[in-house]
C-alpha positions as a printed NumPy array, in Angstrom:
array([[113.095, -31.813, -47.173],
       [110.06 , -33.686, -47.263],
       [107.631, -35.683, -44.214],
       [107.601, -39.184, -44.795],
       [106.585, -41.019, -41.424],
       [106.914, -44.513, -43.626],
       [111.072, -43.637, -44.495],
       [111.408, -42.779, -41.054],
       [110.034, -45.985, -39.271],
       [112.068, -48.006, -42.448],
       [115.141, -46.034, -41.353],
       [114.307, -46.554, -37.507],
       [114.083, -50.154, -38.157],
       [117.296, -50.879, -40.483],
       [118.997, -48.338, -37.746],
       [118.155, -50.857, -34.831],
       [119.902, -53.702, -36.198],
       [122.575, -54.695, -34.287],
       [125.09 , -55.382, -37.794],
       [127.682, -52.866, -38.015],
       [128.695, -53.222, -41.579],
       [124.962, -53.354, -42.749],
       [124.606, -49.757, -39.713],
       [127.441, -47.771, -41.627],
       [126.128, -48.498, -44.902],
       [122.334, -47.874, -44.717],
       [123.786, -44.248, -43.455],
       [126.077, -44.118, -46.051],
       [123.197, -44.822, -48.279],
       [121.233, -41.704, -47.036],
       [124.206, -39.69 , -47.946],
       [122.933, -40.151, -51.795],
       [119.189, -39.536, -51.093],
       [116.837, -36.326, -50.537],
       [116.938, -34.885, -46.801],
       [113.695, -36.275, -45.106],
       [112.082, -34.749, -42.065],
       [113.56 , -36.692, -38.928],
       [116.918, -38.688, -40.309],
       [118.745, -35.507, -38.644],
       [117.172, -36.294, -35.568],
       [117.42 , -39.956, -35.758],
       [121.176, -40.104, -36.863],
       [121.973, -37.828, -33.74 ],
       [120.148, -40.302, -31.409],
       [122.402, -43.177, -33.483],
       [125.517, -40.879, -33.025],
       [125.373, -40.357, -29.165],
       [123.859, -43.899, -28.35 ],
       [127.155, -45.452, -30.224],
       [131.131, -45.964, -28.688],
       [131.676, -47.795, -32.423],
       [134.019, -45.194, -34.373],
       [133.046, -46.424, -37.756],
       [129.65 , -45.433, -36.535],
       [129.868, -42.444, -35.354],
       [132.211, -41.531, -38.528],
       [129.387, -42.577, -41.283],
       [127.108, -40.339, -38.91 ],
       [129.482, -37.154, -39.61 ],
       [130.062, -37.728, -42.754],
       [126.169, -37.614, -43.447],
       [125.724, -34.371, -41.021],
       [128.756, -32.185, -43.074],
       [127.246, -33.268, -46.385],
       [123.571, -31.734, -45.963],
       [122.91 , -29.114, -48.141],
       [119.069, -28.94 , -47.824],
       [118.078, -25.72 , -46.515],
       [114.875, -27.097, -44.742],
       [117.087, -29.   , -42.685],
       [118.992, -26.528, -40.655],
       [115.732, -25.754, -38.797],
       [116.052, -29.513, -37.689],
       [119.332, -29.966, -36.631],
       [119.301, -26.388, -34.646],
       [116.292, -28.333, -32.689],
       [119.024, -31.274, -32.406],
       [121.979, -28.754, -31.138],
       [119.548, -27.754, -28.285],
       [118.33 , -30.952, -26.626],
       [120.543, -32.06 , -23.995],
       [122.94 , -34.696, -25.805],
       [126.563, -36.061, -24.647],
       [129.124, -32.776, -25.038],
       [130.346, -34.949, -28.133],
       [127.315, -34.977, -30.023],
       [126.381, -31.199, -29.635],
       [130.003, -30.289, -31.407],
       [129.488, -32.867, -34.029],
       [126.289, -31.22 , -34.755],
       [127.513, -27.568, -34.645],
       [130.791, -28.746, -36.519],
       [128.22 , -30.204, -39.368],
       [126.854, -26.447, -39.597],
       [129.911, -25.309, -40.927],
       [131.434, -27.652, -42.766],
       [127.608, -27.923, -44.711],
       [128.756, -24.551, -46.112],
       [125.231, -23.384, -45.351],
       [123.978, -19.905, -43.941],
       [123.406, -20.43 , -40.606],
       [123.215, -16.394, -39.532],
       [119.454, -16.548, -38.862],
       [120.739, -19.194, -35.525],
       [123.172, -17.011, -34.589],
       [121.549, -16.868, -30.954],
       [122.113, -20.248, -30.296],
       [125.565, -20.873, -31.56 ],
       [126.218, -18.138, -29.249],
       [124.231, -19.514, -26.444],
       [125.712, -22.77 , -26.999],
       [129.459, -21.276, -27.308],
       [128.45 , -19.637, -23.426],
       [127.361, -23.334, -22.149],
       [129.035, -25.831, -23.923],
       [132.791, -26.976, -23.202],
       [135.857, -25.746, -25.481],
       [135.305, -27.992, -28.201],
       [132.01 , -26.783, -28.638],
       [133.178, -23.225, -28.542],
       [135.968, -23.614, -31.058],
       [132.45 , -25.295, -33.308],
       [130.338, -22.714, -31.789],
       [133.055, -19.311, -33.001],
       [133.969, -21.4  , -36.389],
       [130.04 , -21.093, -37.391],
       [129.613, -17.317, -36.244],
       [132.785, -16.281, -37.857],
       [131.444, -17.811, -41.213],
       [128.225, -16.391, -40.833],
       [129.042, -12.872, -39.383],
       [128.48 , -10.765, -41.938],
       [125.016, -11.903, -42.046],
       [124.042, -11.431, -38.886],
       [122.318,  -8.248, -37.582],
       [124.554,  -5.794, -36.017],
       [121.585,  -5.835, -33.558],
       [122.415,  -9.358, -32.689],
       [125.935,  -8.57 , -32.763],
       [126.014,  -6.009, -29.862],
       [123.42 ,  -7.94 , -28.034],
       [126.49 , -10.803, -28.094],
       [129.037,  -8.186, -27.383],
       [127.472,  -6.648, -24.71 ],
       [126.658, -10.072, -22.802],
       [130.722, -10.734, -23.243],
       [131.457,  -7.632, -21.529],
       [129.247,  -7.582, -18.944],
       [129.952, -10.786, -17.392],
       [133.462, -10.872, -15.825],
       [133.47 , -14.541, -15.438],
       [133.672, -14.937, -19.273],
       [137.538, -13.993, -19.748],
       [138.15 , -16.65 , -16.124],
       [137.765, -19.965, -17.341],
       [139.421, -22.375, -20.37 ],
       [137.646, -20.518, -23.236],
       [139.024, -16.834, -22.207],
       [140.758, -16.738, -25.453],
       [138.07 , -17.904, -27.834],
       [135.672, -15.651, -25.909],
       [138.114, -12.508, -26.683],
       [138.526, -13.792, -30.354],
       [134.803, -14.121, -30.93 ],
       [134.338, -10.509, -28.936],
       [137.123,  -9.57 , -31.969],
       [135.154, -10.776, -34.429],
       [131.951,  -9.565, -33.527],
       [133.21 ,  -5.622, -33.051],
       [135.707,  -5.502, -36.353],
       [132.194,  -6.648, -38.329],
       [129.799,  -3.761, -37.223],
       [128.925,  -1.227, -39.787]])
């Protein structure tokens, strides 16, 4: 990923425009160019600031396709700011289907999973279950232990991903 404040403030610009058809394909157009420092950020403002479907689609399709490394960093700072439910499991959903290592983030998946509604969690347990083996068995019973101690966890709509994720976590430590 590189900085380019010029591509951003181009991007900004053609992103503004109130054309559909000409919206959908400057993203689309990303989708074939080098990761730049802020298009993650940028897209997710486009994503949760539009109702249009085609939209919102072209915005997906360029989150699942990253592959940059240097850009997880960005869109972690993305799945913590305080967007529509929507947006956050788009975002989280993007993190697996990049087929990238997202281990290092494991504390915010799992913070996320604990705050965010039950789409987010089913996101939030796809990426840790990917990622498990990588992540510290530290980390692990920190995760474990914060599902156990708080009773309310197994009481409300996301009992049973919060007892598959507590199954995953314990049938992974070595």
């Amino acid at each position: 990923m590189y900085k380019s404040e010029k591509k951003l403030k181009e991007l900004e610009l053609l992103l503004n425009k109130d054309n559909k058809t000409f919206l959908t394909e400057a993203i689309d157009l990303l989708r074939n160019e080098q990761a730049f420092e802020g298009v993650a950020g940028l897209l997710t403002s486009v994503y949760d600031n539009s109702t249009d479907r085609e939209i919102r689609h072209s915005v997906e399709l360029f989150m699942n396709d990253i592959k940059d490394l240097s850009v997880r960093a960005e869109v972690i700072h993305e799945i913590k700011k305080p967007w529509k439910p929507g947006t956050i499991s788009m975002l989280v959903s993007s993190c697996w289907q990049s087929g990238l290592d997202y281990s290092e983030y494991s504390k915010v998946f799992f913070n996320t999973f604990l705050n965010g509604d039950y789409v987010t969690a089913i996101e939030c347990l796809t990426v840790i279950s990917e990622s498990v083996l990588n992540i510290s068995n530290v980390e692990k019973e920190i995760m474990i232990t914060t599902i156990k101690d708080n009773p309310l966890m197994n009481s409300d709509e996301k009992s049973a991903l919060t007892l598959e994720l507590l199954t995953v976590l314990e049938n992974t430590i070595y």
